[in-house]
């Protein structure tokens, strides 16, 4: 058979076991974030292009090279969101920040699109679980974000995660730093890779996270941002470290973390996990106090983070965490038409009390039903036939131990089922 189309390059299908594991990851993230007071939000996947040009910065790689941009039927320039924060900020500004009680804590789980070279952990469609705190002018916001991220990583049992922090300064102190950085790199221009030569004009900060060996050597001797911070930024950077120490959270200071988006100011951070020899950022974030004004709104203090869900899934796989998915508690097999009806009824009863129960939908033989029950990992099985229906009793078989417990399938079925499966 010839399929009419294939999956688009850089996009993924998530099915079955992986889908279950995905759902589990999202539930864990959402549950933990709820405990910190974050409320779920959703914004459209499509926005006017200028939102991202203004927020991410028109010198950024994302805007320059990676956005999916097209004209709609009315000729307006529209883009698929390359990240979640800009849309959330746009929504908050549109609603009016004064209509919210501060601090405003929002969470979202959204698809993002970047036309990057696909590779492991880098896709053209990926999902971000993001958290944003609006209206907090001090490092308590960054600390809260780092704490919730730590808790999520520990809930997911992802080990060997390194937290790195930096401050990229506010617009005042950063300017002086960038001037000096530019001078330094200009003296080493001939040694930089082609892409960094380009960045030298557009945004020299980005040279700091270049992965080319020749550039890394030059970057290692480059001026360090923390030597240029103004009093307020230095104070904040010292404060966050104190807060992390107070919360017994280990971290490293890495002066090369600059993040890929122009809107960051002050403290930035990344959680890295070593996957197959490469340190991949599974979560990144920081403060972005100027974004609201950049988008034409009032000053809004803001900080946020984003987990890449695909990278979290990779980290889980890499950690050999054997997530089994949601396995059925029971499969109720049947031998003929009337017992099939009965098995459906019993499943209805159990599903009502939140038990995951399955029965035959395909009119299969008993042998095939048992094979299926095994395949889907049902913990218990009941086989219904004439005898069981007449007597009102059936054997509940524990598929792991082979132990059988007779239970009533007429009166008090759910009670007897719960009793027999208590352990
Ligand atoms: P960023 O918006 O670039 O700070 O990214 C936030 C998080 O999203 C990163 O830490 C990654 O975990 C994830 N991420 C960014 N780009 C991609 C991509 N192309 N594919 C998969 N995950 C990504």
PDB file of C-alpha atoms in Angstrom, residues 138-254:
ATOM      1  CA  UNK A 138      13.168  39.997  43.606  1.00  0.00           C
ATOM      2  CA  UNK A 139      15.006  36.688  43.377  1.00  0.00           C
ATOM      3  CA  UNK A 140      12.254  34.821  45.241  1.00  0.00           C
ATOM      4  CA  UNK A 141      10.730  34.276  41.789  1.00  0.00           C
ATOM      5  CA  UNK A 142      13.864  32.667  40.346  1.00  0.00           C
ATOM      6  CA  UNK A 143      14.274  30.606  43.532  1.00  0.00           C
ATOM      7  CA  UNK A 144      10.659  29.413  43.338  1.00  0.00           C
ATOM      8  CA  UNK A 145      11.148  28.406  39.687  1.00  0.00           C
ATOM      9  CA  UNK A 146      14.374  26.552  40.378  1.00  0.00           C
ATOM     10  CA  UNK A 147      12.770  24.769  43.355  1.00  0.00           C
ATOM     11  CA  UNK A 148       9.734  23.606  41.397  1.00  0.00           C
ATOM     12  CA  UNK A 149      11.982  22.439  38.537  1.00  0.00           C
ATOM     13  CA  UNK A 150      14.147  20.503  41.012  1.00  0.00           C
ATOM     14  CA  UNK A 151      11.060  18.888  42.517  1.00  0.00           C
ATOM     15  CA  UNK A 152       9.738  17.936  39.075  1.00  0.00           C
ATOM     16  CA  UNK A 153      13.074  16.343  38.160  1.00  0.00           C
ATOM     17  CA  UNK A 154      13.085  14.423  41.394  1.00  0.00           C
ATOM     18  CA  UNK A 155       9.428  13.329  40.926  1.00  0.00           C
ATOM     19  CA  UNK A 156      10.449  12.043  37.499  1.00  0.00           C
ATOM     20  CA  UNK A 157      13.461  10.287  39.082  1.00  0.00           C
ATOM     21  CA  UNK A 158      15.875  11.918  36.639  1.00  0.00           C
ATOM     22  CA  UNK A 159      19.295  11.752  38.226  1.00  0.00           C
ATOM     23  CA  UNK A 160      22.627  13.430  37.505  1.00  0.00           C
ATOM     24  CA  UNK A 161      21.145  16.775  36.624  1.00  0.00           C
ATOM     25  CA  UNK A 162      23.415  19.803  36.881  1.00  0.00           C
ATOM     26  CA  UNK A 163      21.978  23.227  37.607  1.00  0.00           C
ATOM     27  CA  UNK A 164      23.992  26.089  36.131  1.00  0.00           C
ATOM     28  CA  UNK A 165      23.277  29.737  36.813  1.00  0.00           C
ATOM     29  CA  UNK A 166      24.534  33.045  35.492  1.00  0.00           C
ATOM     30  CA  UNK A 167      23.523  36.672  35.367  1.00  0.00           C
ATOM     31  CA  UNK A 168      23.485  38.402  32.002  1.00  0.00           C
ATOM     32  CA  UNK A 169      22.889  41.768  33.651  1.00  0.00           C
ATOM     33  CA  UNK A 170      20.282  44.413  33.023  1.00  0.00           C
ATOM     34  CA  UNK A 171      20.261  46.583  29.914  1.00  0.00           C
ATOM     35  CA  UNK A 172      22.578  49.092  31.593  1.00  0.00           C
ATOM     36  CA  UNK A 173      25.426  46.872  32.723  1.00  0.00           C
ATOM     37  CA  UNK A 174      25.100  44.527  29.757  1.00  0.00           C
ATOM     38  CA  UNK A 175      25.873  47.297  27.279  1.00  0.00           C
ATOM     39  CA  UNK A 176      29.280  47.977  28.795  1.00  0.00           C
ATOM     40  CA  UNK A 177      29.993  44.250  28.855  1.00  0.00           C
ATOM     41  CA  UNK A 178      28.931  43.744  25.236  1.00  0.00           C
ATOM     42  CA  UNK A 179      31.155  46.639  24.098  1.00  0.00           C
ATOM     43  CA  UNK A 180      34.129  45.011  25.804  1.00  0.00           C
ATOM     44  CA  UNK A 181      33.208  41.558  24.552  1.00  0.00           C
ATOM     45  CA  UNK A 182      32.954  42.883  21.011  1.00  0.00           C
ATOM     46  CA  UNK A 183      36.377  44.493  21.255  1.00  0.00           C
ATOM     47  CA  UNK A 184      37.836  41.218  22.534  1.00  0.00           C
ATOM     48  CA  UNK A 185      36.276  39.110  19.776  1.00  0.00           C
ATOM     49  CA  UNK A 186      37.247  41.625  17.103  1.00  0.00           C
ATOM     50  CA  UNK A 187      40.863  41.008  18.102  1.00  0.00           C
ATOM     51  CA  UNK A 188      40.271  37.296  17.483  1.00  0.00           C
ATOM     52  CA  UNK A 189      38.035  37.674  14.458  1.00  0.00           C
ATOM     53  CA  UNK A 190      40.100  35.491  12.141  1.00  0.00           C
ATOM     54  CA  UNK A 191      39.881  32.564  14.603  1.00  0.00           C
ATOM     55  CA  UNK A 192      36.077  32.573  14.907  1.00  0.00           C
ATOM     56  CA  UNK A 193      33.800  30.195  12.987  1.00  0.00           C
ATOM     57  CA  UNK A 194      31.652  31.615  10.173  1.00  0.00           C
ATOM     58  CA  UNK A 195      28.497  31.682  12.246  1.00  0.00           C
ATOM     59  CA  UNK A 196      30.251  33.541  15.101  1.00  0.00           C
ATOM     60  CA  UNK A 197      31.684  36.129  12.690  1.00  0.00           C
ATOM     61  CA  UNK A 198      28.096  36.803  11.787  1.00  0.00           C
ATOM     62  CA  UNK A 199      27.102  36.973  15.473  1.00  0.00           C
ATOM     63  CA  UNK A 200      29.899  39.453  16.187  1.00  0.00           C
ATOM     64  CA  UNK A 201      27.838  42.129  14.470  1.00  0.00           C
ATOM     65  CA  UNK A 202      24.330  40.948  15.397  1.00  0.00           C
ATOM     66  CA  UNK A 203      24.806  39.764  18.975  1.00  0.00           C
ATOM     67  CA  UNK A 204      28.277  38.927  20.342  1.00  0.00           C
ATOM     68  CA  UNK A 205      26.759  37.413  23.514  1.00  0.00           C
ATOM     69  CA  UNK A 206      25.701  34.419  21.427  1.00  0.00           C
ATOM     70  CA  UNK A 207      29.322  33.604  20.609  1.00  0.00           C
ATOM     71  CA  UNK A 208      29.661  32.539  24.240  1.00  0.00           C
ATOM     72  CA  UNK A 209      27.601  29.396  23.729  1.00  0.00           C
ATOM     73  CA  UNK A 210      29.148  28.366  20.393  1.00  0.00           C
ATOM     74  CA  UNK A 211      30.016  24.659  20.363  1.00  0.00           C
ATOM     75  CA  UNK A 212      32.888  24.928  17.818  1.00  0.00           C
ATOM     76  CA  UNK A 213      36.199  23.853  19.348  1.00  0.00           C
ATOM     77  CA  UNK A 214      38.150  26.835  17.980  1.00  0.00           C
ATOM     78  CA  UNK A 215      35.561  29.298  19.328  1.00  0.00           C
ATOM     79  CA  UNK A 216      35.407  27.582  22.740  1.00  0.00           C
ATOM     80  CA  UNK A 217      39.134  28.259  23.202  1.00  0.00           C
ATOM     81  CA  UNK A 218      38.648  31.955  22.469  1.00  0.00           C
ATOM     82  CA  UNK A 219      35.503  32.157  24.580  1.00  0.00           C
ATOM     83  CA  UNK A 220      37.363  30.640  27.544  1.00  0.00           C
ATOM     84  CA  UNK A 221      39.587  33.733  27.704  1.00  0.00           C
ATOM     85  CA  UNK A 222      36.834  36.261  26.965  1.00  0.00           C
ATOM     86  CA  UNK A 223      35.704  38.876  29.516  1.00  0.00           C
ATOM     87  CA  UNK A 224      33.176  37.525  32.026  1.00  0.00           C
ATOM     88  CA  UNK A 225      29.787  39.184  32.453  1.00  0.00           C
ATOM     89  CA  UNK A 226      29.798  38.892  36.241  1.00  0.00           C
ATOM     90  CA  UNK A 227      32.816  41.265  36.324  1.00  0.00           C
ATOM     91  CA  UNK A 228      30.652  43.934  34.679  1.00  0.00           C
ATOM     92  CA  UNK A 229      27.403  43.697  36.654  1.00  0.00           C
ATOM     93  CA  UNK A 230      25.967  46.873  38.175  1.00  0.00           C
ATOM     94  CA  UNK A 231      25.400  47.003  41.921  1.00  0.00           C
ATOM     95  CA  UNK A 232      21.772  45.845  41.729  1.00  0.00           C
ATOM     96  CA  UNK A 233      22.524  42.932  39.367  1.00  0.00           C
ATOM     97  CA  UNK A 234      25.524  41.849  41.487  1.00  0.00           C
ATOM     98  CA  UNK A 235      23.383  41.983  44.575  1.00  0.00           C
ATOM     99  CA  UNK A 236      20.682  39.874  42.924  1.00  0.00           C
ATOM    100  CA  UNK A 237      23.234  37.358  41.742  1.00  0.00           C
ATOM    101  CA  UNK A 238      24.629  37.046  45.270  1.00  0.00           C
ATOM    102  CA  UNK A 239      21.077  36.812  46.661  1.00  0.00           C
ATOM    103  CA  UNK A 240      20.025  33.933  44.410  1.00  0.00           C
ATOM    104  CA  UNK A 241      23.118  31.998  45.427  1.00  0.00           C
ATOM    105  CA  UNK A 242      22.277  32.587  49.082  1.00  0.00           C
ATOM    106  CA  UNK A 243      18.712  31.410  48.448  1.00  0.00           C
ATOM    107  CA  UNK A 244      19.899  28.259  46.678  1.00  0.00           C
ATOM    108  CA  UNK A 245      22.304  27.520  49.537  1.00  0.00           C
ATOM    109  CA  UNK A 246      19.475  28.073  52.014  1.00  0.00           C
ATOM    110  CA  UNK A 247      17.339  25.571  50.093  1.00  0.00           C
ATOM    111  CA  UNK A 248      20.285  23.159  49.883  1.00  0.00           C
ATOM    112  CA  UNK A 249      20.225  23.200  46.091  1.00  0.00           C
ATOM    113  CA  UNK A 250      23.551  22.508  44.413  1.00  0.00           C
ATOM    114  CA  UNK A 251      24.528  24.672  41.450  1.00  0.00           C
ATOM    115  CA  UNK A 252      27.452  25.807  39.354  1.00  0.00           C
ATOM    116  CA  UNK A 253      28.079  29.323  38.109  1.00  0.00           C
ATOM    117  CA  UNK A 254      28.622  29.224  34.355  1.00  0.00           C
TER     118      UNK A 254
END
